[in-house]
C-alpha positions as CSV (number, residue, x, y, z in Angstrom):
1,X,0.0,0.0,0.0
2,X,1.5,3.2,-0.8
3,X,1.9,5.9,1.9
4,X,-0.2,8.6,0.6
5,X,-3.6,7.5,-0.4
6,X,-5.6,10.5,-1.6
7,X,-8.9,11.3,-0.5
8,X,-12.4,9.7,-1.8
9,X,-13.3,13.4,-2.6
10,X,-10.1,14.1,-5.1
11,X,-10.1,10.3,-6.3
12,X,-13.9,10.5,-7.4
13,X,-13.4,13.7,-9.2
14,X,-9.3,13.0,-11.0
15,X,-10.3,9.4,-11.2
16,X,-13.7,9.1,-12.1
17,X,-13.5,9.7,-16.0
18,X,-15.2,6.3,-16.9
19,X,-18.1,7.0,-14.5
20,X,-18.6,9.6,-16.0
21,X,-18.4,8.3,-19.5
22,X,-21.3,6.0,-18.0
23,X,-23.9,8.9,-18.0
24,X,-26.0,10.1,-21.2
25,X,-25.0,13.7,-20.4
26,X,-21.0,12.4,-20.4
27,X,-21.7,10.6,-23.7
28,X,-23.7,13.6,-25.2
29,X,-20.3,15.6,-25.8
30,X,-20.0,14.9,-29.2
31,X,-23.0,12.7,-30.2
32,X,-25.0,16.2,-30.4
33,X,-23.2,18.3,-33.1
34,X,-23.1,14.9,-35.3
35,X,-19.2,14.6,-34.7
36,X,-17.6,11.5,-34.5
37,X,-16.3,10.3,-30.9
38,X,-12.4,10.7,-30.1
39,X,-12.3,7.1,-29.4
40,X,-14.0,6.1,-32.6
41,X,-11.5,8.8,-35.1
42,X,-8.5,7.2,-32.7
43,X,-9.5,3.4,-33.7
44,X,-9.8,4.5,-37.4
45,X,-6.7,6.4,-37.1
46,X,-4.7,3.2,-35.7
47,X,-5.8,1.0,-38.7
48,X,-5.0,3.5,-41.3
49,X,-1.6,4.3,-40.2
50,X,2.3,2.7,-41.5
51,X,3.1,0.8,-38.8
52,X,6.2,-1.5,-39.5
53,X,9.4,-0.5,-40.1
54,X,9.7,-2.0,-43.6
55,X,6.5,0.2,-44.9
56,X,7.7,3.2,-43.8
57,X,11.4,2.3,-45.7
58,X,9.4,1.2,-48.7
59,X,8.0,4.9,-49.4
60,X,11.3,6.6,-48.5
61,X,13.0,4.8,-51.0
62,X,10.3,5.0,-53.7
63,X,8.2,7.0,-52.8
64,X,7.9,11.2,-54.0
65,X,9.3,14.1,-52.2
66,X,7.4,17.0,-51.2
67,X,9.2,20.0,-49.6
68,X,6.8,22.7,-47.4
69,X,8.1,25.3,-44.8
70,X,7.4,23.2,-42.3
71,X,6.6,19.6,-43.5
72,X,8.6,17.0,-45.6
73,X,6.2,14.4,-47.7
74,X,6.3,11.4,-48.9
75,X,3.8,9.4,-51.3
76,X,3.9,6.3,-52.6
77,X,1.0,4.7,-54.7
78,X,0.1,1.4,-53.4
79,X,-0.8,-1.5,-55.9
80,X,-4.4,-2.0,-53.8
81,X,-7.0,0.5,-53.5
82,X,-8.0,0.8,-50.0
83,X,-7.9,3.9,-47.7
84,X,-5.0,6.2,-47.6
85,X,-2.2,5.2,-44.6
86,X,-0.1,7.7,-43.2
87,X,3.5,8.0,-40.5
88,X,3.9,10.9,-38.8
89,X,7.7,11.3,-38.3
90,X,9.1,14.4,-36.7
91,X,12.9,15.9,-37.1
92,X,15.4,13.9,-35.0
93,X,16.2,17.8,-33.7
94,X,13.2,17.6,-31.7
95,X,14.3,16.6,-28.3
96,X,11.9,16.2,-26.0
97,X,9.3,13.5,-26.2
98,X,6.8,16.4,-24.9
99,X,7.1,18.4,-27.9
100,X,7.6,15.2,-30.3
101,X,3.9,14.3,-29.3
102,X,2.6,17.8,-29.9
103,X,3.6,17.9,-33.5
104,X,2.2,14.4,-33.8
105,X,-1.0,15.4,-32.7
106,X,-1.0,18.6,-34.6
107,X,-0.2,16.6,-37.7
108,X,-2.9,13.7,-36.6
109,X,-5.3,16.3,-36.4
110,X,-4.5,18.2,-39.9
111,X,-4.6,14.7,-41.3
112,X,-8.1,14.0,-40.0
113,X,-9.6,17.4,-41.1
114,X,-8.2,16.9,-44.8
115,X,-8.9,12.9,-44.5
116,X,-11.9,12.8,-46.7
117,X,-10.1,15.0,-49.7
118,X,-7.3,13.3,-50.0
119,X,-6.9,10.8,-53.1
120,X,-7.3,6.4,-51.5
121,X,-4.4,3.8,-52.2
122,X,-2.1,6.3,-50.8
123,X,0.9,5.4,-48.6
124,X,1.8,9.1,-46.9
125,X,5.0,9.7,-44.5
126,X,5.1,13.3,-43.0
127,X,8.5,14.7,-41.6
128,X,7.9,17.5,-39.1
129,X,10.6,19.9,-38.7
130,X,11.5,21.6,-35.7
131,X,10.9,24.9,-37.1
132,X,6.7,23.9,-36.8
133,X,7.2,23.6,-32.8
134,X,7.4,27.9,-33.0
135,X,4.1,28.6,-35.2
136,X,0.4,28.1,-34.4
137,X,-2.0,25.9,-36.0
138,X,-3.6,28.0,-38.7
139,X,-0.2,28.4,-39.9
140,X,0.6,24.6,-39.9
141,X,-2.7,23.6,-41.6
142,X,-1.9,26.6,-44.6
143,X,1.2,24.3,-45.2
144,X,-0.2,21.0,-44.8
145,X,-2.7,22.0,-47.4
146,X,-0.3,23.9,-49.3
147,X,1.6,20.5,-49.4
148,X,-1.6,18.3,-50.4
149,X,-2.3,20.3,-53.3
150,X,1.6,21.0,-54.7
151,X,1.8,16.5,-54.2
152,X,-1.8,16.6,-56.1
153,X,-3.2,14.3,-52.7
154,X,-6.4,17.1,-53.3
């Protein structure tokens, strides 16, 4: 047991999150503007993503190069047609694992607001470089779009 056990009060209200989720007015977030649920856009996320080391050195070696401000990307037509897979990779200059994840999501998130535009049978690696950590989103998704249609992904 450890020494410090926090109080009922502090562990209902940190800890409570999936009695919470148990309510209709917990589950309403998103299910009232229409929007699909974080944990449903996460599970379709994880199956549409390049995963294995061998994919991801399949499209750097064949694959197109695409050069933005702030993004490098790669394409690579894949012989089948299903939905478009994409690896997020940031700049080895990016240190810390905090700021690593922050471009990740950033770059999730662009992906999943230009996710019905872009072209199927796609395999899609995006570099982040470490000069994205020092701009705000707006500016990020110009790029990222910028990027889709100079690669002709939209």
């Amino acid at each position: 047991k450890r020494t410090y056990q926090p109080k009922k009060r502090k562990r209902k209200r940190v800890h409570g999150f999936m009695k919470r989720m148990r309510t209709p007015g917990g589950r309403r977030v998103t299910k009232d503007a229409g929007q699909e649920t974080a944990a449903n856009y996460l599970h379709k996320m994880h199956a549409n993503r390049l995963r294995k080391n061998s994919e991801f050195r399949l499209v750097y070696k064949e694959g197109q190069i695409y050069w933005s401000h702030y993004f490098i990307l790669r394409c690579l037509k894949r012989p089948d047609s299903g939905k478009t897979r994409v690896g997020i990779a940031p700049s080895r200059k990016v240190r810390t694992a905090v700021e690593r994840n922050k471009l990740k999501r950033r770059v999730r998130e662009l992906h999943r607001q230009y996710e019905c535009l872009i072209k199927d049978g796609m395999d899609l690696v995006v570099n982040i470089q470490i000069k994205a950590l020092d701009v705000d989103f707006f500016t990020l998704k110009k790029d990222f779009e910028y990027l889709l249609k100079k690669s002709g992904l939209i």
